[in-house]
Amino acid sequence: MNARTLAELTDLVLKFREERDWKQFHNPKDMAISLCLEANEILELMQWKNGEDLASHLDTKREDLADELSDVLFWVLEMAHEYKIDLGDAFRAKMKKNEAKYPVEKARGSAKKYTDL
Amino acid sequence: MNARTLAELTDLVLKFREERDWKQFHNPKDMAISLCLEANEILELMQWKNGEDLASHLDTKREDLADELSDVLFWVLEMAHEYKIDLGDAFRAKMKKNEAKYPVEKARGSAKKYTDL
Amino acid sequence: MNARTLAELTDLVLKFREERDWKQFHNPKDMAISLCLEANEILELMQWKNGEDLASHLDTKREDLADELSDVLFWVLEMAHEYKIDLGDAFRAKMKKNEAKYPVEKARGSAKKYTDL
Amino acid sequence: MNARTLAELTDLVLKFREERDWKQFHNPKDMAISLCLEANEILELMQWKNGEDLASHLDTKREDLADELSDVLFWVLEMAHEYKIDLGDAFRAKMKKNEAKYPVEKARGSAKKYTDL
């Protein structure tokens, strides 16, 4: 369930990696490349589809979408672990920065980038 | 801390979006694009750097890396929420599939893709 | 003009690289990363914009788009040169493969992938 | 051959598209997505490989690399055509900007970004 903690999910990543002795291959650049490739697979699910057609396509591909979001999350968790980043704290800190970049009174109802607000 | 649950972090995403009335802009394709753009920012941190040089660069950029992993996580959480995907369950299910694709006895110590094992 | 040949444009790339003594940095992986980052900048131009709004945005950003397409082309030309690929021949050969993958009688008016035709 | 002009290659793109009546699907965002997906396929060729291992891998995958560079070029040519960008002129103009951003006397032998020169 979503009641799971980041620490529990990270443990699954590390156990998987340890059992296969893959730490040796997981250098930073190839991990970042893998993260991008998985993110692109999500985009590929949506290529050439739009509007209602896209919505119904995603409904039929919900399991694929779940798998690919999980693949992205895998690399986020492993990279955070490798760089000794507490992802829960980092996420809250980044949300504070986002709040400052996009103050409610200026950003409300606007799709502009913070540099254009 | 990493003791935080996915549900707690998702609540931060939804609150941030709600306060700015941004749900109207967050269509699936633009969310997937945003996920890719954030993943690419992590790759950009590593561009033209390798070996020791990359390792020490990442040490000095640890906060940037933490911010960008958080940005990726933001979109993963929001997309999972929008598609009614329980990310904790989805992640465990995907890890089971990964274990089947990369059985320990074949994959141990090998960087090959599952299609080449 | 578009009357320029790939060879002429490749010469500009090589001269630029040679004058800066940058061949030493242009390893295959970082070139491929650079290509992706430039491609993503084109996508970033279109983030959160759709329909008429996107069309008029791109009109005002035509020079940025031209710059970024050129940046992508830079890496395509340099990579082709490094791997001794005659890009003009390669392109024609790939178009033949595309024609076989998407035969006119099946593909006409359809947005399906070749695996679904 | 590389003696081919951009105009000749663009004609192949337009003929291919016209025969299949695909202009209707080629909206700007999906073209930009396609460009990114093709660029990522080049990166995928290099995932988990480094040094000598990567060099020999790319030697055996030279045709794949040629195909994928061609796929990237396809979208660059079509997008330039759609936005009435003369790609040969745009490329020369962008190279002038690159020369100004990275003056030889500062950039020679350095992998730094122009913002750090």
CSV table of C-alpha atoms in Angstrom, one decimal:
chain,number,residue,atom,x,y,z
A,1,MET,CA,0.0,0.0,0.0
A,2,ASN,CA,0.9,3.6,-0.2
A,3,ALA,CA,1.3,3.2,3.6
A,4,ARG,CA,4.8,1.8,2.7
A,5,THR,CA,7.7,3.9,3.6
A,6,LEU,CA,10.6,5.0,1.3
A,7,ALA,CA,12.9,3.0,3.6
A,8,GLU,CA,11.0,-0.2,3.0
A,9,LEU,CA,11.0,0.2,-0.8
A,10,THR,CA,14.7,1.1,-0.7
A,11,ASP,CA,15.4,-2.1,1.1
A,12,LEU,CA,13.8,-4.0,-1.8
A,13,VAL,CA,16.1,-2.2,-4.2
A,14,LEU,CA,19.2,-3.0,-2.2
A,15,LYS,CA,18.3,-6.6,-1.7
A,16,PHE,CA,17.6,-7.1,-5.4
A,17,ARG,CA,21.0,-5.5,-6.3
A,18,GLU,CA,22.9,-7.4,-3.6
A,19,GLU,CA,21.5,-10.8,-4.7
A,20,ARG,CA,22.7,-10.2,-8.2
A,21,ASP,CA,26.0,-8.5,-7.2
A,22,TRP,CA,25.2,-5.5,-9.4
A,23,LYS,CA,26.5,-2.7,-7.3
A,24,GLN,CA,29.7,-3.0,-9.4
A,25,PHE,CA,27.8,-1.9,-12.6
A,26,HIS,CA,25.7,0.9,-11.0
A,27,ASN,CA,28.0,3.9,-11.6
A,28,PRO,CA,26.3,7.3,-11.4
A,29,LYS,CA,26.2,8.0,-15.1
A,30,ASP,CA,24.6,4.7,-16.0
A,31,MET,CA,22.1,5.0,-13.2
A,32,ALA,CA,21.1,8.5,-14.5
A,33,ILE,CA,20.9,7.1,-18.0
A,34,SER,CA,18.6,4.3,-16.8
A,35,LEU,CA,16.4,6.8,-15.0
A,36,CYS,CA,16.0,8.8,-18.2
A,37,LEU,CA,15.3,5.7,-20.3
A,38,GLU,CA,12.6,4.6,-17.9
A,39,ALA,CA,11.0,8.1,-17.9
A,40,ASN,CA,11.0,8.0,-21.7
A,41,GLU,CA,9.1,4.7,-21.7
A,42,ILE,CA,6.3,6.5,-19.9
A,43,LEU,CA,6.3,9.2,-22.6
A,44,GLU,CA,6.4,6.5,-25.3
A,45,LEU,CA,3.1,5.1,-23.9
A,46,MET,CA,1.5,8.4,-24.9
A,47,GLN,CA,3.1,9.0,-28.3
A,48,TRP,CA,0.7,10.0,-31.1
A,49,LYS,CA,-2.3,9.8,-28.7
A,50,ASN,CA,-4.3,12.8,-27.5
A,51,GLY,CA,-7.6,13.7,-25.9
A,52,GLU,CA,-10.2,11.0,-25.3
A,53,ASP,CA,-8.1,8.6,-27.4
A,54,LEU,CA,-5.1,9.0,-25.0
A,55,ALA,CA,-7.3,8.7,-21.9
A,56,SER,CA,-8.8,5.4,-23.0
A,57,HIS,CA,-5.4,4.1,-24.1
A,58,LEU,CA,-4.0,4.8,-20.7
A,59,ASP,CA,-6.9,3.0,-19.1
A,60,THR,CA,-6.0,-0.1,-21.0
A,61,LYS,CA,-2.3,0.3,-20.3
A,62,ARG,CA,-2.7,1.0,-16.6
A,63,GLU,CA,-0.5,-2.0,-15.6
A,64,ASP,CA,2.2,-0.8,-18.0
A,65,LEU,CA,2.1,2.6,-16.6
A,66,ALA,CA,2.3,1.2,-13.0
A,67,ASP,CA,5.4,-0.9,-14.0
A,68,GLU,CA,7.1,2.1,-15.6
A,69,LEU,CA,6.5,4.5,-12.8
A,70,SER,CA,7.9,1.7,-10.6
A,71,ASP,CA,11.0,1.5,-12.8
A,72,VAL,CA,11.6,5.2,-12.5
A,73,LEU,CA,11.1,5.0,-8.7
A,74,PHE,CA,13.6,2.2,-8.5
A,75,TRP,CA,16.4,4.5,-9.8
A,76,VAL,CA,15.3,7.4,-7.7
A,77,LEU,CA,15.5,5.3,-4.6
A,78,GLU,CA,18.9,3.7,-5.5
A,79,MET,CA,20.5,7.0,-6.4
A,80,ALA,CA,19.2,8.7,-3.2
A,81,HIS,CA,20.7,5.8,-1.2
A,82,GLU,CA,24.1,5.9,-3.0
A,83,TYR,CA,24.4,9.7,-2.4
A,84,LYS,CA,23.3,9.4,1.2
A,85,ILE,CA,20.2,11.6,0.5
A,86,ASP,CA,17.3,11.1,2.8
A,87,LEU,CA,14.7,11.3,0.2
A,88,GLY,CA,11.8,12.0,2.5
A,89,ASP,CA,13.6,15.0,3.9
A,90,ALA,CA,14.9,16.1,0.5
A,91,PHE,CA,11.4,16.0,-0.9
A,92,ARG,CA,10.0,18.2,1.9
A,93,ALA,CA,12.8,20.6,1.5
A,94,LYS,CA,12.3,20.8,-2.3
A,95,MET,CA,8.5,21.4,-1.8
A,96,LYS,CA,9.4,24.4,0.4
A,97,LYS,CA,11.5,25.7,-2.4
A,98,ASN,CA,8.7,25.1,-4.9
A,99,GLU,CA,6.3,27.0,-2.7
A,100,ALA,CA,8.7,30.0,-2.6
A,101,LYS,CA,9.2,29.8,-6.4
A,102,TYR,CA,5.5,29.6,-7.1
A,103,PRO,CA,3.8,31.7,-4.4
A,104,VAL,CA,0.0,31.0,-4.3
A,105,GLU,CA,-1.0,34.6,-4.9
A,106,LYS,CA,1.0,34.8,-8.2
A,107,ALA,CA,0.8,31.2,-9.4
A,108,ARG,CA,-2.8,30.4,-8.8
A,109,GLY,CA,-4.5,29.4,-12.0
A,110,SER,CA,-1.5,30.2,-14.2
A,111,ALA,CA,0.6,27.8,-16.2
A,112,LYS,CA,3.5,30.2,-16.5
A,113,LYS,CA,7.1,29.3,-15.4
A,114,TYR,CA,8.3,31.0,-12.3
A,115,THR,CA,10.7,33.1,-14.3
A,116,ASP,CA,7.6,34.6,-16.1
A,117,LEU,CA,5.4,35.1,-13.1
B,1,MET,CA,13.1,10.8,7.1
B,2,ASN,CA,12.9,7.9,4.8
B,3,ALA,CA,10.4,6.7,7.4
B,4,ARG,CA,7.9,8.8,5.5
B,5,THR,CA,5.2,7.0,3.5
B,6,LEU,CA,4.4,7.4,-0.1
B,7,ALA,CA,0.9,8.6,1.1
B,8,GLU,CA,2.4,11.4,3.1
B,9,LEU,CA,4.5,12.6,0.2
B,10,THR,CA,1.6,12.3,-2.2
B,11,ASP,CA,-0.5,14.5,0.2
B,12,LEU,CA,2.2,17.3,-0.2
B,13,VAL,CA,1.9,17.1,-3.9
B,14,LEU,CA,-1.8,17.3,-3.9
B,15,LYS,CA,-1.9,20.2,-1.5
B,16,PHE,CA,0.6,22.1,-3.5
B,17,ARG,CA,-1.4,21.5,-6.7
B,18,GLU,CA,-4.7,22.3,-5.1
B,19,GLU,CA,-3.5,25.6,-3.6
B,20,ARG,CA,-2.4,26.8,-7.0
B,21,ASP,CA,-5.4,25.3,-8.9
B,22,TRP,CA,-3.1,23.5,-11.3
B,23,LYS,CA,-5.0,20.3,-11.8
B,24,GLN,CA,-6.4,21.9,-14.9
B,25,PHE,CA,-3.0,22.0,-16.5
B,26,HIS,CA,-1.7,18.6,-15.5
B,27,ASN,CA,-2.8,16.5,-18.4
B,28,PRO,CA,-1.1,13.1,-18.9
B,29,LYS,CA,1.2,14.1,-21.7
B,30,ASP,CA,2.5,17.2,-20.1
B,31,MET,CA,3.1,15.4,-16.8
B,32,ALA,CA,5.1,12.7,-18.6
B,33,ILE,CA,7.1,15.4,-20.4
B,34,SER,CA,7.8,17.1,-17.1
B,35,LEU,CA,9.0,13.8,-15.6
B,36,CYS,CA,11.4,13.3,-18.6
B,37,LEU,CA,12.7,16.9,-18.3
B,38,GLU,CA,13.4,16.5,-14.6
B,39,ALA,CA,15.2,13.1,-15.2
B,40,ASN,CA,17.3,14.8,-17.9
B,41,GLU,CA,18.4,17.5,-15.4
B,42,ILE,CA,20.0,14.7,-13.3
B,43,LEU,CA,21.8,13.5,-16.4
B,44,GLU,CA,22.9,17.1,-17.2
B,45,LEU,CA,24.6,17.2,-13.8
B,46,MET,CA,26.9,14.5,-15.0
B,47,GLN,CA,27.5,15.6,-18.6
B,48,TRP,CA,31.3,15.7,-19.6
B,49,LYS,CA,32.4,14.4,-16.2
B,50,ASN,CA,33.7,11.0,-15.5
B,51,GLY,CA,35.6,8.9,-12.9
B,52,GLU,CA,37.0,10.7,-9.9
B,53,ASP,CA,36.1,14.0,-11.5
B,54,LEU,CA,32.4,13.0,-11.6
B,55,ALA,CA,32.5,11.6,-8.1
B,56,SER,CA,33.8,14.9,-6.6
B,57,HIS,CA,31.5,17.0,-8.7
B,58,LEU,CA,28.5,15.1,-7.4
B,59,ASP,CA,29.7,15.6,-3.9
B,60,THR,CA,29.7,19.3,-4.3
B,61,LYS,CA,26.3,19.1,-6.1
B,62,ARG,CA,24.6,16.9,-3.6
B,63,GLU,CA,21.9,19.4,-2.8
B,64,ASP,CA,21.1,19.8,-6.6
B,65,LEU,CA,20.9,16.1,-7.0
B,66,ALA,CA,18.6,15.8,-4.0
B,67,ASP,CA,16.4,18.6,-5.5
B,68,GLU,CA,16.2,16.9,-8.9
B,69,LEU,CA,15.5,13.4,-7.5
B,70,SER,CA,12.7,15.1,-5.6
B,71,ASP,CA,11.4,16.7,-8.8
B,72,VAL,CA,11.3,13.3,-10.5
B,73,LEU,CA,9.5,11.8,-7.5
B,74,PHE,CA,6.9,14.6,-7.5
B,75,TRP,CA,5.7,13.5,-11.0
B,76,VAL,CA,5.9,9.9,-10.2
B,77,LEU,CA,3.6,10.5,-7.1
B,78,GLU,CA,1.2,12.7,-9.0
B,79,MET,CA,0.9,10.4,-12.0
B,80,ALA,CA,0.4,7.4,-9.7
B,81,HIS,CA,-2.4,9.3,-7.9
B,82,GLU,CA,-4.1,10.4,-11.1
B,83,TYR,CA,-4.2,6.9,-12.5
B,84,LYS,CA,-5.3,5.4,-9.2
B,85,ILE,CA,-2.1,3.3,-9.0
B,86,ASP,CA,-1.1,2.3,-5.5
B,87,LEU,CA,2.6,2.9,-6.0
B,88,GLY,CA,3.7,0.8,-3.0
B,89,ASP,CA,1.8,-2.2,-4.3
B,90,ALA,CA,2.8,-1.5,-7.9
B,91,PHE,CA,6.5,-1.3,-6.9
B,92,ARG,CA,6.4,-4.6,-5.1
B,93,ALA,CA,4.6,-6.2,-8.0
B,94,LYS,CA,7.2,-4.8,-10.5
B,95,MET,CA,10.1,-6.1,-8.3
B,96,LYS,CA,8.6,-9.6,-8.5
B,97,LYS,CA,8.6,-9.3,-12.3
B,98,ASN,CA,12.2,-8.0,-12.2
B,99,GLU,CA,13.2,-11.1,-10.1
B,100,ALA,CA,11.6,-13.4,-12.7
B,101,LYS,CA,13.3,-11.5,-15.6
B,102,TYR,CA,16.7,-11.6,-13.9
B,103,PRO,CA,16.9,-14.9,-12.0
B,104,VAL,CA,19.8,-14.8,-9.5
B,105,GLU,CA,21.5,-17.8,-10.9
B,106,LYS,CA,21.7,-16.3,-14.4
B,107,ALA,CA,22.0,-12.6,-13.7
B,108,ARG,CA,24.5,-12.7,-10.8
B,109,GLY,CA,27.6,-10.7,-11.7
B,110,SER,CA,26.4,-10.0,-15.3
B,111,ALA,CA,25.5,-6.7,-16.8
B,112,LYS,CA,23.6,-8.3,-19.7
B,113,LYS,CA,20.0,-7.4,-20.5
B,114,TYR,CA,17.5,-10.1,-19.7
B,115,THR,CA,17.0,-10.8,-23.4
B,116,ASP,CA,20.7,-11.8,-23.6
B,117,LEU,CA,20.9,-13.9,-20.4
C,1,MET,CA,20.4,27.4,-47.4
C,2,ASN,CA,19.0,23.9,-47.4
C,3,ALA,CA,21.2,23.5,-50.5
C,4,ARG,CA,24.0,22.8,-48.1
C,5,THR,CA,25.3,19.3,-47.9
C,6,LEU,CA,25.8,17.2,-44.8
C,7,ALA,CA,29.6,17.3,-45.6
C,8,GLU,CA,29.7,21.0,-45.4
C,9,LEU,CA,27.9,21.1,-42.1
C,10,THR,CA,30.1,18.4,-40.7
C,11,ASP,CA,33.1,20.4,-41.7
C,12,LEU,CA,31.8,23.2,-39.5
C,13,VAL,CA,31.5,20.8,-36.6
C,14,LEU,CA,35.0,19.4,-36.9
C,15,LYS,CA,36.6,22.8,-37.3
C,16,PHE,CA,34.8,24.1,-34.2
C,17,ARG,CA,35.9,21.0,-32.2
C,18,GLU,CA,39.5,21.1,-33.5
C,19,GLU,CA,40.0,24.8,-32.7
C,20,ARG,CA,38.9,24.1,-29.1
C,21,ASP,CA,40.8,20.8,-28.8
C,22,TRP,CA,37.6,19.2,-27.6
C,23,LYS,CA,37.9,15.8,-29.3
C,24,GLN,CA,39.5,14.5,-26.1
C,25,PHE,CA,36.2,15.1,-24.2
C,26,HIS,CA,33.8,13.8,-26.9
C,27,ASN,CA,33.5,10.2,-25.8
C,28,PRO,CA,30.5,8.3,-27.2
C,29,LYS,CA,28.4,8.2,-24.0
C,30,ASP,CA,28.7,12.0,-23.3
C,31,MET,CA,28.0,12.8,-26.9
C,32,ALA,CA,24.8,10.6,-26.7
C,33,ILE,CA,23.9,12.3,-23.5
C,34,SER,CA,24.4,15.7,-25.1
C,35,LEU,CA,22.2,14.7,-28.0
C,36,CYS,CA,19.4,13.7,-25.6
C,37,LEU,CA,19.7,16.9,-23.5
C,38,GLU,CA,19.4,19.1,-26.7
C,39,ALA,CA,16.4,17.0,-27.8
C,40,ASN,CA,14.8,17.6,-24.4
C,41,GLU,CA,15.3,21.4,-24.8
C,42,ILE,CA,13.0,21.2,-27.8
C,43,LEU,CA,10.4,19.4,-25.7
C,44,GLU,CA,10.8,21.9,-22.9
C,45,LEU,CA,9.8,24.7,-25.4
C,46,MET,CA,6.4,23.0,-25.6
C,47,GLN,CA,5.8,22.0,-22.0
C,48,TRP,CA,2.4,23.0,-20.6
C,49,LYS,CA,1.3,24.6,-24.0
C,50,ASN,CA,-1.3,23.0,-26.3
C,51,GLY,CA,-3.4,23.8,-29.3
C,52,GLU,CA,-3.6,27.4,-30.5
C,53,ASP,CA,-1.6,28.5,-27.5
C,54,LEU,CA,1.3,26.2,-28.4
C,55,ALA,CA,1.2,27.3,-32.1
C,56,SER,CA,1.5,30.9,-31.3
C,57,HIS,CA,4.1,30.3,-28.6
C,58,LEU,CA,6.3,28.4,-31.2
C,59,ASP,CA,5.8,31.3,-33.6
C,60,THR,CA,7.4,33.7,-31.1
C,61,LYS,CA,10.1,31.1,-30.3
C,62,ARG,CA,11.0,30.3,-33.8
C,63,GLU,CA,14.6,31.3,-33.4
C,64,ASP,CA,15.0,29.2,-30.2
C,65,LEU,CA,13.5,26.3,-32.0
C,66,ALA,CA,16.0,26.8,-34.9
C,67,ASP,CA,18.9,27.0,-32.4
C,68,GLU,CA,17.9,23.8,-30.7
C,69,LEU,CA,17.3,21.8,-33.8
C,70,SER,CA,20.7,22.9,-34.8
C,71,ASP,CA,22.2,21.7,-31.5
C,72,VAL,CA,20.6,18.3,-32.1
C,73,LEU,CA,22.0,18.3,-35.6
C,74,PHE,CA,25.5,19.1,-34.3
C,75,TRP,CA,25.6,15.9,-32.3
C,76,VAL,CA,24.1,13.8,-35.1
C,77,LEU,CA,26.8,15.0,-37.5
C,78,GLU,CA,29.6,14.6,-35.1
C,79,MET,CA,28.5,11.1,-34.0
C,80,ALA,CA,28.1,10.0,-37.6
C,81,HIS,CA,31.6,11.3,-38.4
C,82,GLU,CA,33.1,9.5,-35.4
C,83,TYR,CA,31.6,6.2,-36.3
C,84,LYS,CA,32.4,6.5,-40.0
C,85,ILE,CA,28.8,6.5,-40.9
C,86,ASP,CA,27.9,8.2,-44.2
C,87,LEU,CA,24.8,9.9,-42.9
C,88,GLY,CA,23.3,10.6,-46.4
C,89,ASP,CA,23.5,6.9,-47.3
C,90,ALA,CA,22.4,5.8,-43.8
C,91,PHE,CA,19.4,8.0,-44.0
C,92,ARG,CA,18.3,6.7,-47.4
C,93,ALA,CA,18.8,3.1,-46.2
C,94,LYS,CA,16.8,3.8,-43.1
C,95,MET,CA,14.0,5.3,-45.1
C,96,LYS,CA,13.8,2.1,-47.2
C,97,LYS,CA,13.4,0.2,-43.9
C,98,ASN,CA,10.7,2.6,-42.8
C,99,GLU,CA,8.9,2.0,-46.1
C,100,ALA,CA,9.0,-1.7,-45.5
C,101,LYS,CA,7.8,-1.4,-41.9
C,102,TYR,CA,5.0,0.9,-42.8
C,103,PRO,CA,3.7,-0.2,-46.3
C,104,VAL,CA,1.5,2.5,-47.8
C,105,GLU,CA,-1.5,0.2,-48.2
C,106,LYS,CA,-1.6,-0.6,-44.5
C,107,ALA,CA,-0.2,2.6,-42.9
C,108,ARG,CA,-2.1,5.1,-44.9
C,109,GLY,CA,-4.2,7.4,-42.6
C,110,SER,CA,-3.3,5.3,-39.5
C,111,ALA,CA,-1.3,6.4,-36.4
C,112,LYS,CA,-0.7,2.8,-35.3
C,113,LYS,CA,2.8,1.4,-34.7
C,114,TYR,CA,4.1,-1.0,-37.2
C,115,THR,CA,3.7,-3.8,-34.7
C,116,ASP,CA,-0.1,-3.1,-34.6
C,117,LEU,CA,-0.7,-2.7,-38.3
D,1,MET,CA,26.7,10.2,-49.7
D,2,ASN,CA,27.4,13.1,-47.4
D,3,ALA,CA,27.3,15.1,-50.6
D,4,ARG,CA,23.5,15.0,-50.2
D,5,THR,CA,21.9,18.2,-49.3
D,6,LEU,CA,19.4,18.8,-46.5
D,7,ALA,CA,16.8,19.7,-49.2
D,8,GLU,CA,17.2,16.3,-50.8
D,9,LEU,CA,16.8,14.5,-47.5
D,10,THR,CA,13.8,16.7,-46.5
D,11,ASP,CA,12.1,15.7,-49.8
D,12,LEU,CA,12.4,12.0,-48.7
D,13,VAL,CA,10.7,12.8,-45.4
D,14,LEU,CA,7.9,14.7,-47.0
D,15,LYS,CA,7.3,12.1,-49.7
D,16,PHE,CA,7.2,9.4,-47.0
D,17,ARG,CA,4.7,11.4,-44.9
D,18,GLU,CA,2.6,12.4,-47.9
D,19,GLU,CA,2.2,8.8,-49.2
D,20,ARG,CA,0.9,7.7,-45.8
D,21,ASP,CA,-1.2,10.8,-45.2
D,22,TRP,CA,0.5,11.3,-41.8
D,23,LYS,CA,0.7,15.1,-41.7
D,24,GLN,CA,-2.6,15.0,-39.7
D,25,PHE,CA,-0.9,13.2,-36.8
D,26,HIS,CA,2.4,15.2,-36.8
D,27,ASN,CA,1.5,17.9,-34.3
D,28,PRO,CA,4.5,19.8,-32.8
D,29,LYS,CA,4.4,18.1,-29.4
D,30,ASP,CA,4.3,14.5,-30.7
D,31,MET,CA,7.1,15.3,-33.1
D,32,ALA,CA,9.2,16.7,-30.3
D,33,ILE,CA,8.4,13.6,-28.2
D,34,SER,CA,9.4,11.4,-31.1
D,35,LEU,CA,12.7,13.2,-31.5
D,36,CYS,CA,13.4,12.6,-27.8
D,37,LEU,CA,12.5,8.9,-28.0
D,38,GLU,CA,14.8,8.4,-30.9
D,39,ALA,CA,17.6,10.2,-29.2
D,40,ASN,CA,17.1,8.0,-26.1
D,41,GLU,CA,17.5,4.9,-28.3
D,42,ILE,CA,21.0,6.0,-29.0
D,43,LEU,CA,21.7,6.4,-25.3
D,44,GLU,CA,20.2,3.0,-24.7
D,45,LEU,CA,22.7,1.4,-27.1
D,46,MET,CA,25.4,2.6,-24.6
D,47,GLN,CA,23.7,1.7,-21.3
D,48,TRP,CA,25.9,-0.3,-18.9
D,49,LYS,CA,28.9,-0.3,-21.3
D,50,ASN,CA,32.0,1.7,-20.8
D,51,GLY,CA,35.6,2.0,-22.0
D,52,GLU,CA,36.9,-0.7,-24.4
D,53,ASP,CA,33.7,-2.7,-23.9
D,54,LEU,CA,31.6,0.2,-25.1
D,55,ALA,CA,33.9,0.8,-28.1
D,56,SER,CA,33.7,-2.8,-29.3
D,57,HIS,CA,30.0,-2.9,-28.6
D,58,LEU,CA,29.4,0.1,-30.8
D,59,ASP,CA,31.5,-1.4,-33.6
D,60,THR,CA,29.2,-4.4,-33.7
D,61,LYS,CA,26.1,-2.1,-33.5
D,62,ARG,CA,27.2,0.3,-36.1
D,63,GLU,CA,24.2,-0.3,-38.3
D,64,ASP,CA,21.8,0.2,-35.3
D,65,LEU,CA,23.6,3.5,-34.5
D,66,ALA,CA,23.3,4.6,-38.2
D,67,ASP,CA,19.6,3.8,-38.1
D,68,GLU,CA,19.0,5.7,-34.9
D,69,LEU,CA,20.9,8.7,-36.0
D,70,SER,CA,18.8,8.7,-39.1
D,71,ASP,CA,15.6,8.5,-37.0
D,72,VAL,CA,16.7,11.6,-35.1
D,73,LEU,CA,17.6,13.4,-38.3
D,74,PHE,CA,14.2,12.5,-39.7
D,75,TRP,CA,12.4,14.5,-37.0
D,76,VAL,CA,14.9,17.4,-37.2
D,77,LEU,CA,14.3,17.7,-40.9
D,78,GLU,CA,10.5,17.5,-40.6
D,79,MET,CA,10.3,20.0,-37.7
D,80,ALA,CA,12.5,22.4,-39.5
D,81,HIS,CA,10.3,22.1,-42.6
D,82,GLU,CA,7.1,22.6,-40.6
D,83,TYR,CA,8.4,25.7,-38.9
D,84,LYS,CA,9.8,27.2,-42.1
D,85,ILE,CA,13.3,27.0,-40.7
D,86,ASP,CA,16.1,26.9,-43.3
D,87,LEU,CA,18.2,24.3,-41.4
D,88,GLY,CA,21.4,25.0,-43.3
D,89,ASP,CA,21.2,28.7,-42.5
D,90,ALA,CA,20.0,28.1,-38.9
D,91,PHE,CA,22.9,25.7,-38.3
D,92,ARG,CA,25.5,28.2,-39.5
D,93,ALA,CA,23.9,31.0,-37.4
D,94,LYS,CA,23.9,28.7,-34.3
D,95,MET,CA,27.6,27.8,-34.9
D,96,LYS,CA,28.4,31.6,-34.8
D,97,LYS,CA,26.6,31.8,-31.5
D,98,ASN,CA,28.6,28.8,-30.2
D,99,GLU,CA,31.8,30.5,-31.3
D,100,ALA,CA,30.9,33.6,-29.3
D,101,LYS,CA,29.8,31.5,-26.3
D,102,TYR,CA,33.0,29.4,-26.3
D,103,PRO,CA,35.8,31.7,-27.5
D,104,VAL,CA,38.9,29.7,-28.6
D,105,GLU,CA,41.2,31.5,-26.1
D,106,LYS,CA,39.0,30.6,-23.1
D,107,ALA,CA,37.5,27.3,-24.2
D,108,ARG,CA,40.6,25.6,-25.6
D,109,GLY,CA,41.2,22.3,-23.9
D,110,SER,CA,38.5,22.9,-21.3
D,111,ALA,CA,35.3,20.9,-20.7
D,112,LYS,CA,33.7,23.7,-18.7
D,113,LYS,CA,30.3,25.1,-19.6
D,114,TYR,CA,30.3,28.6,-21.0
D,115,THR,CA,28.8,29.9,-17.8
D,116,ASP,CA,31.9,28.7,-15.9
D,117,LEU,CA,34.6,29.9,-18.4
